[in-house]
Structures are given as C-alpha cells and as structure tokens.
Amino acid sequence: NAGVMQNPRHLVRRRGQEARLRCSPMKGHSHVYWYRQLPEEGLKFMVYLQKENIIDESGMPKERFSAEFPKEGPSILRIQQVVRGDSAAYFCASSPSGLGSSYEQYFGPGTRLTVT
Amino acid sequence: GQQVMQIPQYQHVQEGEDFTTYCNSSTTLSNIQWYKQRPGGHPVFLIQLVKSGEVKKQKRLTFQFGEAKKNSSLHITATQTTDVGTYFCAGPPRSSNTGKLIFGQGTTLQVKP
C-alpha cells in the first residue's frame, strides 16, 4: 500500500527558472494539501485541492505560484520565475476526506527546492 | 488571524528524563492533531483529540486536550533516543470547514544517550 509519493525529492533551480513539484496521494485519497516548510520552522498551509478543483488557496502567494490536481495524474505545484526565498521543503499531504471534517493527513517525503 | 503557538521551541534532555511540549491556540479548536517529524524526514501523524478534557495515551506518550479546547500538551515519559525529532500540534482554522490545518512552529527534542 504505497504512501504519498512526491518527486523529485531534491530540485535545484537557478533564479528565474520554473519549478514543478509532483504529488501522488495515497490510494483512495482524493484530497491533497500542499505545505511549505522553511528551515527550522513549522509547516505553512498553501493550498487544498480535490480532483479538478481548488478548494482553498488562501496560503498561496498571489504571484508565480499555482497548483492543480487534474482528473488523471498527480497534483502539481508550479513555481514560476523562482527566487532564492522560494528555497524550502514542500510537502504534500493527502486525506480520505476534507470538507466538513478533519481527518489526519498523510505526508509525502517532500521536495527540497534549492534556488541558486 | 488564528495562531497556534508551541513552547518550548527546543528541549534537550538526558535519556530517561521526561519531556513535555505545550500548544496554545488563539481560538477554540474543534480538534487538535499531533505530528512528529524526524530530522530530514516528513511529518507523521500521531493522534487526534476531539473532546474537551480528553486524555489519550500511546505507550510512553500522553496527550491532553484542554477543557476550553484552546490548549493541548504532549508528555513523554522516560525519553529514549528514538524520541528525537520535532513535535508539531495542528488544528483546523475556526472559519474553515475544510481539512486545512494551522501548525504550531514545533518543539524540537534532543535526547542525550
């Protein structure tokens, strides 16, 4: 029973390039959350998606960041024109449900993004 | 906005000593969850507390949810080196009925053998 999968595990980008982070939720889970973690800090919520829908993007920066969870395939977090401040660990989590309830979230191993 | 605070930020203990981390929310929580993150790893769900005054135990770990549902604690009895990591509490925002969680900044535990 595969857990949440994320790739790549490590990503190095130069300033101005694009970063694409992928997340496949646990089997049977249709709710995906993206969090960002800066060194020595907690997790900051970014966005919550269901298949083909963005439910809550209140934690997403207004510019350069976007997320999707298509009908087929993994969820994608996309960062355009990366800057050094985007360097962080990006974690994806999934749960079996979301709206109207609170279930534990299962986290993937994360993608460590380094912007040089 | 809603804030979840944890203290202490760091704790160093000798193996065998007890450890407690405290979590405080600026607003009432419908539930609170605890996660553990090992160095270089990802957060792993430990437990969820829902009821006011609830106490749950997992072996050497004891979790409490305050009567007012605004604070929580995690207590580890007789720490072991395997307990090393950062412990996060998290709760859903008051205004949200989604699964979104607000995380505390975590308490990092170091255990000296």
Short mmCIF file of C-alpha atoms in Angstrom, two decimals:
data_model
loop_
_atom_site.label_atom_id
_atom_site.label_comp_id
_atom_site.label_asym_id
_atom_site.label_seq_id
_atom_site.Cartn_x
_atom_site.Cartn_y
_atom_site.Cartn_z
CA ASN A 1 0.00 0.00 0.00
CA ALA A 2 2.01 2.91 -1.30
CA GLY A 3 2.01 6.07 0.72
CA VAL A 4 2.00 9.61 -0.58
CA MET A 5 4.62 9.97 -3.28
CA GLN A 6 6.43 13.13 -4.21
CA ASN A 7 9.00 13.80 -6.87
CA PRO A 8 11.55 14.94 -7.30
CA ARG A 9 12.94 14.58 -3.79
CA HIS A 10 15.53 17.27 -4.44
CA LEU A 11 15.32 20.03 -7.03
CA VAL A 12 17.88 22.70 -7.82
CA ARG A 13 16.85 25.66 -9.92
CA ARG A 14 18.56 28.90 -10.90
CA ARG A 15 16.80 32.16 -10.24
CA GLY A 16 14.19 32.84 -12.90
CA GLN A 17 13.60 29.19 -13.81
CA GLU A 18 10.42 27.23 -13.22
CA ALA A 19 9.97 24.53 -10.60
CA ARG A 20 7.39 21.75 -10.93
CA LEU A 21 6.68 19.59 -7.92
CA ARG A 22 4.55 16.47 -8.21
CA CYS A 23 2.43 14.65 -5.65
CA SER A 24 0.50 11.41 -5.91
CA PRO A 25 -1.84 10.90 -2.95
CA MET A 26 -2.40 7.66 -1.13
CA LYS A 27 -4.66 5.19 -2.87
CA GLY A 28 -8.25 6.05 -2.15
CA HIS A 29 -7.49 9.62 -1.09
CA SER A 30 -8.96 12.40 -3.18
CA HIS A 31 -7.91 15.38 -1.05
CA VAL A 32 -4.48 16.93 -1.41
CA TYR A 33 -2.79 19.64 0.62
CA TRP A 34 0.47 21.46 -0.07
CA TYR A 35 2.60 22.92 2.72
CA ARG A 36 5.87 24.83 2.71
CA GLN A 37 8.48 24.46 5.44
CA LEU A 38 11.38 26.83 5.81
CA PRO A 39 14.46 25.62 7.75
CA GLU A 40 13.83 25.46 11.50
CA GLU A 41 10.20 26.48 11.04
CA GLY A 42 6.77 24.87 11.06
CA LEU A 43 4.60 23.98 8.13
CA LYS A 44 2.67 26.72 6.37
CA PHE A 45 -0.50 25.76 4.54
CA MET A 46 -0.52 26.74 0.90
CA VAL A 47 -3.41 25.13 -0.95
CA TYR A 48 -6.07 22.42 -0.68
CA LEU A 49 -7.31 20.64 -3.78
CA GLN A 50 -9.68 17.93 -4.79
CA LYS A 51 -9.73 16.36 -8.22
CA GLU A 52 -10.07 19.18 -10.77
CA ASN A 53 -10.94 21.72 -8.06
CA ILE A 54 -9.04 24.20 -5.93
CA ILE A 55 -10.93 24.33 -2.64
CA ASP A 56 -8.77 26.68 -0.57
CA GLU A 57 -5.75 28.59 -1.85
CA SER A 58 -5.59 31.13 0.95
CA GLY A 59 -1.96 30.28 1.71
CA MET A 60 -0.68 30.60 -1.84
CA PRO A 61 1.35 33.65 -2.81
CA LYS A 62 -0.65 35.69 -5.30
CA GLU A 63 2.03 35.65 -7.96
CA ARG A 64 4.23 32.96 -9.51
CA PHE A 65 2.62 30.05 -7.62
CA SER A 66 -0.10 27.81 -8.98
CA ALA A 67 -1.44 24.35 -8.22
CA GLU A 68 -3.60 21.80 -9.96
CA PHE A 69 -4.95 18.32 -9.38
CA PRO A 70 -6.16 17.00 -12.72
CA LYS A 71 -8.64 14.20 -13.22
CA GLU A 72 -5.79 11.93 -14.24
CA GLY A 73 -2.29 12.11 -12.84
CA PRO A 74 -0.59 13.70 -9.88
CA SER A 75 -1.14 17.05 -8.27
CA ILE A 76 1.33 19.67 -9.47
CA LEU A 77 2.67 22.68 -7.59
CA ARG A 78 4.24 25.08 -10.03
CA ILE A 79 6.53 27.96 -9.14
CA GLN A 80 7.42 30.31 -11.96
CA GLN A 81 10.48 32.56 -12.02
CA VAL A 82 11.86 31.17 -8.78
CA VAL A 83 13.72 33.41 -6.35
CA ARG A 84 16.10 32.49 -3.53
CA GLY A 85 13.32 32.97 -0.99
CA ASP A 86 11.44 30.05 -2.55
CA SER A 87 14.11 27.66 -1.26
CA ALA A 88 12.28 25.39 1.18
CA ALA A 89 10.88 21.92 1.68
CA TYR A 90 7.49 21.48 0.04
CA PHE A 91 5.33 18.77 1.50
CA CYS A 92 2.22 17.27 0.05
CA ALA A 93 -0.34 15.54 2.25
CA SER A 94 -3.47 13.62 1.46
CA SER A 95 -6.56 12.58 3.37
CA PRO A 96 -9.60 10.47 2.59
CA SER A 97 -11.93 13.42 3.15
CA GLY A 98 -11.76 17.11 3.79
CA LEU A 99 -14.89 19.21 3.65
CA GLY A 100 -16.84 19.37 6.88
CA SER A 101 -14.48 17.13 8.80
CA SER A 102 -10.95 16.89 9.94
CA TYR A 103 -9.01 13.74 9.16
CA GLU A 104 -5.42 13.02 9.84
CA GLN A 105 -3.18 13.90 6.96
CA TYR A 106 -0.59 11.58 5.46
CA PHE A 107 2.50 13.38 4.33
CA GLY A 108 4.83 12.58 1.48
CA PRO A 109 8.63 12.69 1.81
CA GLY A 110 8.75 16.25 0.50
CA THR A 111 10.63 18.03 -2.26
CA ARG A 112 13.62 20.06 -1.14
CA LEU A 113 13.88 23.01 -3.51
CA THR A 114 17.12 24.94 -3.67
CA VAL A 115 17.30 28.11 -5.73
CA THR A 116 20.82 29.20 -6.64
CA GLY B 1 -5.67 35.54 12.10
CA GLN B 2 -5.71 32.37 14.14
CA GLN B 3 -2.40 31.42 15.68
CA VAL B 4 -1.10 28.20 17.18
CA MET B 5 1.90 28.59 19.45
CA GLN B 6 4.14 25.94 20.93
CA ILE B 7 6.62 26.07 23.78
CA PRO B 8 9.40 25.41 24.26
CA GLN B 9 10.98 25.73 20.82
CA TYR B 10 13.86 23.43 21.79
CA GLN B 11 14.37 20.94 24.59
CA HIS B 12 17.48 18.94 25.41
CA VAL B 13 17.04 16.07 27.88
CA GLN B 14 19.08 13.19 29.18
CA GLU B 15 17.81 9.81 28.12
CA GLY B 16 15.34 8.61 30.72
CA GLU B 17 14.10 12.08 31.64
CA ASP B 18 10.57 13.20 30.92
CA PHE B 19 9.60 15.78 28.29
CA THR B 20 6.55 17.98 27.78
CA THR B 21 5.57 20.32 24.98
CA TYR B 22 2.68 22.74 25.20
CA CYS B 23 0.41 24.02 22.45
CA ASN B 24 -1.85 27.08 22.67
CA SER B 25 -4.36 28.35 20.16
CA SER B 26 -5.68 31.90 19.98
CA THR B 27 -9.16 30.47 19.29
CA THR B 28 -11.19 27.44 20.27
CA LEU B 29 -10.36 24.35 18.22
CA SER B 30 -12.80 21.70 17.06
CA ASN B 31 -9.97 19.21 17.33
CA ILE B 32 -6.21 19.09 17.63
CA GLN B 33 -3.71 16.80 15.95
CA TRP B 34 -0.12 15.97 16.83
CA TYR B 35 2.62 15.10 14.35
CA LYS B 36 6.23 14.04 14.69
CA GLN B 37 8.95 14.89 12.20
CA ARG B 38 12.33 13.18 12.45
CA PRO B 39 15.40 15.15 11.29
CA GLY B 40 15.38 15.21 7.49
CA GLY B 41 12.03 13.42 7.41
CA HIS B 42 8.41 14.27 6.92
CA PRO B 43 5.60 14.82 9.46
CA VAL B 44 3.93 11.65 10.68
CA PHE B 45 0.50 11.71 12.29
CA LEU B 46 0.48 10.67 15.95
CA ILE B 47 -3.00 11.32 17.29
CA GLN B 48 -6.14 13.44 17.14
CA LEU B 49 -8.03 14.78 20.16
CA VAL B 50 -11.62 15.95 19.81
CA LYS B 51 -13.34 16.17 23.18
CA SER B 52 -12.85 18.80 25.85
CA GLY B 53 -10.53 17.49 28.56
CA GLU B 54 -9.68 14.38 26.53
CA VAL B 55 -6.59 12.38 27.51
CA LYS B 56 -5.09 9.71 25.27
CA LYS B 57 -2.06 7.52 25.79
CA GLN B 58 0.25 5.79 23.35
CA LYS B 59 2.81 3.77 25.32
CA ARG B 60 5.08 6.45 26.86
CA LEU B 61 3.25 9.35 25.19
CA THR B 62 0.32 11.11 26.88
CA PHE B 63 -1.76 13.68 25.01
CA GLN B 64 -4.18 16.09 26.63
CA PHE B 65 -6.76 18.49 25.22
CA GLY B 66 -7.69 21.38 27.49
CA GLU B 67 -11.15 21.92 28.92
CA ALA B 68 -11.57 25.10 26.89
CA LYS B 69 -10.27 23.35 23.76
CA LYS B 70 -7.66 26.06 23.27
CA ASN B 71 -4.60 24.24 24.53
CA SER B 72 -3.02 20.83 24.43
CA SER B 73 0.07 19.07 25.69
CA LEU B 74 2.22 16.09 24.81
CA HIS B 75 4.16 14.41 27.58
CA ILE B 76 6.79 11.72 27.01
CA THR B 77 7.80 9.59 29.98
CA ALA B 78 11.35 8.28 30.20
CA THR B 79 12.59 9.57 26.86
CA GLN B 80 14.60 7.38 24.54
CA THR B 81 16.91 8.33 21.68
CA THR B 82 14.21 7.21 19.26
CA ASP B 83 12.05 10.09 20.52
CA VAL B 84 14.36 12.63 18.87
CA GLY B 85 12.54 14.88 16.42
CA THR B 86 10.22 17.86 16.16
CA TYR B 87 6.72 17.58 17.55
CA PHE B 88 4.00 19.72 15.96
CA CYS B 89 0.48 20.38 17.06
CA ALA B 90 -2.06 21.44 14.44
CA GLY B 91 -5.70 22.44 14.36
CA PRO B 92 -8.31 23.49 11.81
CA PRO B 93 -8.96 27.23 11.42
CA ARG B 94 -12.10 28.44 13.11
CA SER B 95 -13.55 29.83 9.89
CA SER B 96 -12.86 26.77 7.79
CA ASN B 97 -14.80 23.56 7.35
CA THR B 98 -12.16 22.02 5.14
CA GLY B 99 -9.30 19.83 6.22
CA LYS B 100 -6.89 22.78 6.26
CA LEU B 101 -4.61 22.74 9.33
CA ILE B 102 -2.75 25.52 11.11
CA PHE B 103 0.52 24.14 12.51
CA GLY B 104 2.43 25.36 15.52
CA GLN B 105 6.11 26.08 14.99
CA GLY B 106 7.06 22.84 16.70
CA THR B 107 9.18 21.73 19.64
CA THR B 108 12.47 20.09 18.73
CA LEU B 109 13.54 17.40 21.17
CA GLN B 110 17.14 16.28 21.54
CA VAL B 111 17.91 13.27 23.74
CA LYS B 112 21.41 12.64 25.05
CA PRO B 113 22.21 8.95 25.49
#
